[in-house]
């Protein structure tokens, strides 16, 4: 797997380490990135279910109004 090096504010990294219970800055940042990705996938799954439900409602014929 390819690796990338970035610079981050030390205070940010320390805060993430404390919140995540990570032992190293590398682990802390990886945990945050993995959590962000997992959240995105969960959001996509929920949105897809909602979109699918809305499509089903729109596809049903509506009773005449009036």
Short mmCIF file of N, CA and C in Angstrom, two decimals:
data_model
loop_
_atom_site.label_atom_id
_atom_site.label_comp_id
_atom_site.label_asym_id
_atom_site.label_seq_id
_atom_site.Cartn_x
_atom_site.Cartn_y
_atom_site.Cartn_z
N UNK A 1 0.85 -1.17 0.00
CA UNK A 1 0.00 0.00 0.00
C UNK A 1 0.90 1.23 0.00
N UNK A 2 0.50 2.24 -0.76
CA UNK A 2 1.25 3.49 -0.82
C UNK A 2 1.08 4.26 0.49
N UNK A 3 2.10 4.97 0.85
CA UNK A 3 2.07 5.79 2.08
C UNK A 3 2.19 7.26 1.69
N UNK A 4 1.67 8.12 2.55
CA UNK A 4 1.74 9.56 2.33
C UNK A 4 2.16 10.22 3.64
N UNK A 5 2.94 11.25 3.54
CA UNK A 5 3.36 12.03 4.71
C UNK A 5 2.70 13.40 4.65
N UNK A 6 2.13 13.83 5.78
CA UNK A 6 1.51 15.14 5.86
C UNK A 6 1.90 15.79 7.17
N UNK A 7 1.79 17.10 7.22
CA UNK A 7 2.05 17.83 8.46
C UNK A 7 0.73 18.22 9.09
N UNK A 8 0.62 18.00 10.40
CA UNK A 8 -0.58 18.36 11.14
C UNK A 8 -0.19 19.13 12.39
N UNK A 9 -1.12 19.94 12.86
CA UNK A 9 -0.93 20.66 14.11
C UNK A 9 -0.78 19.65 15.24
N UNK A 10 0.29 19.75 16.01
CA UNK A 10 0.58 18.79 17.08
C UNK A 10 -0.55 18.73 18.11
N UNK A 11 -1.13 19.87 18.44
CA UNK A 11 -2.22 19.88 19.42
C UNK A 11 -3.42 19.09 18.93
N UNK A 12 -3.72 19.20 17.65
CA UNK A 12 -4.81 18.42 17.07
C UNK A 12 -4.55 16.92 17.21
N UNK A 13 -3.35 16.53 16.87
CA UNK A 13 -3.01 15.11 16.91
C UNK A 13 -3.04 14.59 18.33
N UNK A 14 -2.54 15.36 19.27
CA UNK A 14 -2.56 14.93 20.67
C UNK A 14 -4.00 14.78 21.14
N UNK A 15 -4.86 15.71 20.77
CA UNK A 15 -6.27 15.62 21.17
C UNK A 15 -6.93 14.38 20.58
N UNK A 16 -6.64 14.09 19.32
CA UNK A 16 -7.19 12.89 18.69
C UNK A 16 -6.65 11.64 19.38
N UNK A 17 -5.37 11.65 19.72
CA UNK A 17 -4.79 10.49 20.41
C UNK A 17 -5.52 10.23 21.73
N UNK A 18 -5.80 11.29 22.47
CA UNK A 18 -6.49 11.14 23.75
C UNK A 18 -7.91 10.64 23.53
N UNK A 19 -8.64 11.27 22.61
CA UNK A 19 -10.03 10.88 22.36
C UNK A 19 -10.15 9.46 21.83
N UNK A 20 -9.23 9.07 20.96
CA UNK A 20 -9.30 7.75 20.34
C UNK A 20 -8.61 6.68 21.18
N UNK A 21 -7.84 7.10 22.15
CA UNK A 21 -7.09 6.13 22.95
C UNK A 21 -5.96 5.50 22.16
N UNK A 22 -5.44 6.24 21.19
CA UNK A 22 -4.37 5.73 20.35
C UNK A 22 -3.02 5.98 21.00
N UNK A 23 -2.11 5.08 20.74
CA UNK A 23 -0.78 5.19 21.35
C UNK A 23 0.22 5.97 20.53
N UNK A 24 -0.11 6.22 19.27
CA UNK A 24 0.83 6.96 18.43
C UNK A 24 0.05 7.91 17.52
N UNK A 25 0.72 8.96 17.05
CA UNK A 25 0.05 9.89 16.12
C UNK A 25 -0.43 9.19 14.85
N UNK A 26 0.38 8.26 14.35
CA UNK A 26 0.00 7.51 13.13
C UNK A 26 -1.30 6.75 13.35
N UNK A 27 -1.39 6.03 14.48
CA UNK A 27 -2.60 5.27 14.78
C UNK A 27 -3.81 6.18 14.95
N UNK A 28 -3.60 7.31 15.59
CA UNK A 28 -4.69 8.25 15.83
C UNK A 28 -5.27 8.76 14.51
N UNK A 29 -4.41 9.18 13.62
CA UNK A 29 -4.88 9.72 12.34
C UNK A 29 -5.54 8.62 11.51
N UNK A 30 -4.98 7.42 11.53
CA UNK A 30 -5.60 6.32 10.79
C UNK A 30 -6.98 6.00 11.34
N UNK A 31 -7.15 6.03 12.65
CA UNK A 31 -8.46 5.78 13.25
C UNK A 31 -9.48 6.82 12.80
N UNK A 32 -9.06 8.08 12.80
CA UNK A 32 -9.97 9.15 12.39
C UNK A 32 -10.37 8.99 10.92
N UNK A 33 -9.42 8.69 10.07
CA UNK A 33 -9.71 8.54 8.65
C UNK A 33 -10.62 7.33 8.41
N UNK A 34 -10.33 6.22 9.08
CA UNK A 34 -11.18 5.02 8.92
C UNK A 34 -12.60 5.28 9.42
N UNK A 35 -12.72 6.01 10.53
CA UNK A 35 -14.04 6.34 11.06
C UNK A 35 -14.81 7.23 10.08
N UNK A 36 -14.12 8.19 9.50
CA UNK A 36 -14.74 9.09 8.53
C UNK A 36 -15.26 8.31 7.33
N UNK A 37 -14.46 7.38 6.84
CA UNK A 37 -14.86 6.57 5.69
C UNK A 37 -16.05 5.69 6.05
N UNK A 38 -16.01 5.06 7.23
CA UNK A 38 -17.12 4.20 7.66
C UNK A 38 -18.41 5.01 7.79
N UNK A 39 -18.31 6.22 8.31
CA UNK A 39 -19.47 7.09 8.43
C UNK A 39 -20.06 7.41 7.07
N UNK A 40 -19.19 7.68 6.12
CA UNK A 40 -19.63 7.97 4.76
C UNK A 40 -20.38 6.79 4.16
N UNK A 41 -19.87 5.57 4.39
CA UNK A 41 -20.54 4.38 3.87
C UNK A 41 -21.91 4.19 4.53
N UNK A 42 -21.98 4.44 5.85
CA UNK A 42 -23.27 4.30 6.54
C UNK A 42 -24.27 5.33 6.01
N UNK A 43 -23.79 6.55 5.77
CA UNK A 43 -24.67 7.59 5.24
C UNK A 43 -25.16 7.21 3.85
N UNK A 44 -24.27 6.70 3.02
CA UNK A 44 -24.67 6.27 1.68
C UNK A 44 -25.72 5.18 1.76
N UNK A 45 -25.54 4.24 2.66
CA UNK A 45 -26.49 3.13 2.80
C UNK A 45 -27.86 3.66 3.22
N UNK A 46 -27.89 4.56 4.19
CA UNK A 46 -29.17 5.13 4.64
C UNK A 46 -29.82 5.94 3.54
N UNK A 47 -29.05 6.73 2.85
CA UNK A 47 -29.58 7.58 1.78
C UNK A 47 -30.13 6.71 0.65
N UNK A 48 -29.42 5.65 0.34
CA UNK A 48 -29.87 4.75 -0.72
C UNK A 48 -31.20 4.11 -0.34
N UNK A 49 -31.35 3.68 0.91
CA UNK A 49 -32.62 3.09 1.35
C UNK A 49 -33.74 4.12 1.28
N UNK A 50 -33.47 5.34 1.69
CA UNK A 50 -34.48 6.39 1.63
C UNK A 50 -34.86 6.69 0.20
N UNK A 51 -33.86 6.82 -0.67
CA UNK A 51 -34.14 7.09 -2.09
C UNK A 51 -34.97 5.96 -2.69
N UNK A 52 -34.62 4.71 -2.34
CA UNK A 52 -35.35 3.56 -2.87
C UNK A 52 -36.80 3.60 -2.39
N UNK A 53 -37.03 3.90 -1.13
CA UNK A 53 -38.39 3.99 -0.58
C UNK A 53 -39.18 5.09 -1.26
N UNK A 54 -38.54 6.23 -1.48
CA UNK A 54 -39.22 7.34 -2.16
C UNK A 54 -39.60 6.97 -3.59
N UNK A 55 -38.71 6.26 -4.26
CA UNK A 55 -39.01 5.84 -5.62
C UNK A 55 -40.21 4.90 -5.65
N UNK A 56 -40.32 4.01 -4.65
CA UNK A 56 -41.45 3.09 -4.59
C UNK A 56 -42.76 3.86 -4.39
N UNK A 57 -42.73 4.87 -3.54
CA UNK A 57 -43.93 5.67 -3.29
C UNK A 57 -44.32 6.43 -4.55
N UNK A 58 -43.34 7.01 -5.23
CA UNK A 58 -43.62 7.78 -6.44
C UNK A 58 -44.11 6.88 -7.57
N UNK A 59 -43.70 5.62 -7.60
CA UNK A 59 -44.06 4.72 -8.67
C UNK A 59 -45.50 4.21 -8.54
N UNK A 60 -46.05 4.20 -7.34
CA UNK A 60 -47.42 3.72 -7.15
C UNK A 60 -48.40 4.73 -7.75
N UNK A 61 -49.42 4.20 -8.43
CA UNK A 61 -50.41 5.13 -8.99
C UNK A 61 -51.18 5.82 -7.87
N UNK A 62 -51.43 7.08 -8.08
CA UNK A 62 -52.13 7.87 -7.07
C UNK A 62 -53.62 7.88 -7.39
N UNK A 63 -54.42 7.92 -6.34
CA UNK A 63 -55.88 8.02 -6.50
C UNK A 63 -56.22 9.42 -7.04
N UNK A 64 -57.24 9.49 -7.86
CA UNK A 64 -57.65 10.81 -8.37
C UNK A 64 -58.06 11.71 -7.21
N UNK A 65 -57.66 12.94 -7.30
CA UNK A 65 -58.01 13.91 -6.25
C UNK A 65 -59.04 14.87 -6.78
N UNK A 66 -59.92 15.30 -5.88
CA UNK A 66 -60.84 16.32 -6.31
C UNK A 66 -62.22 15.95 -6.21
#
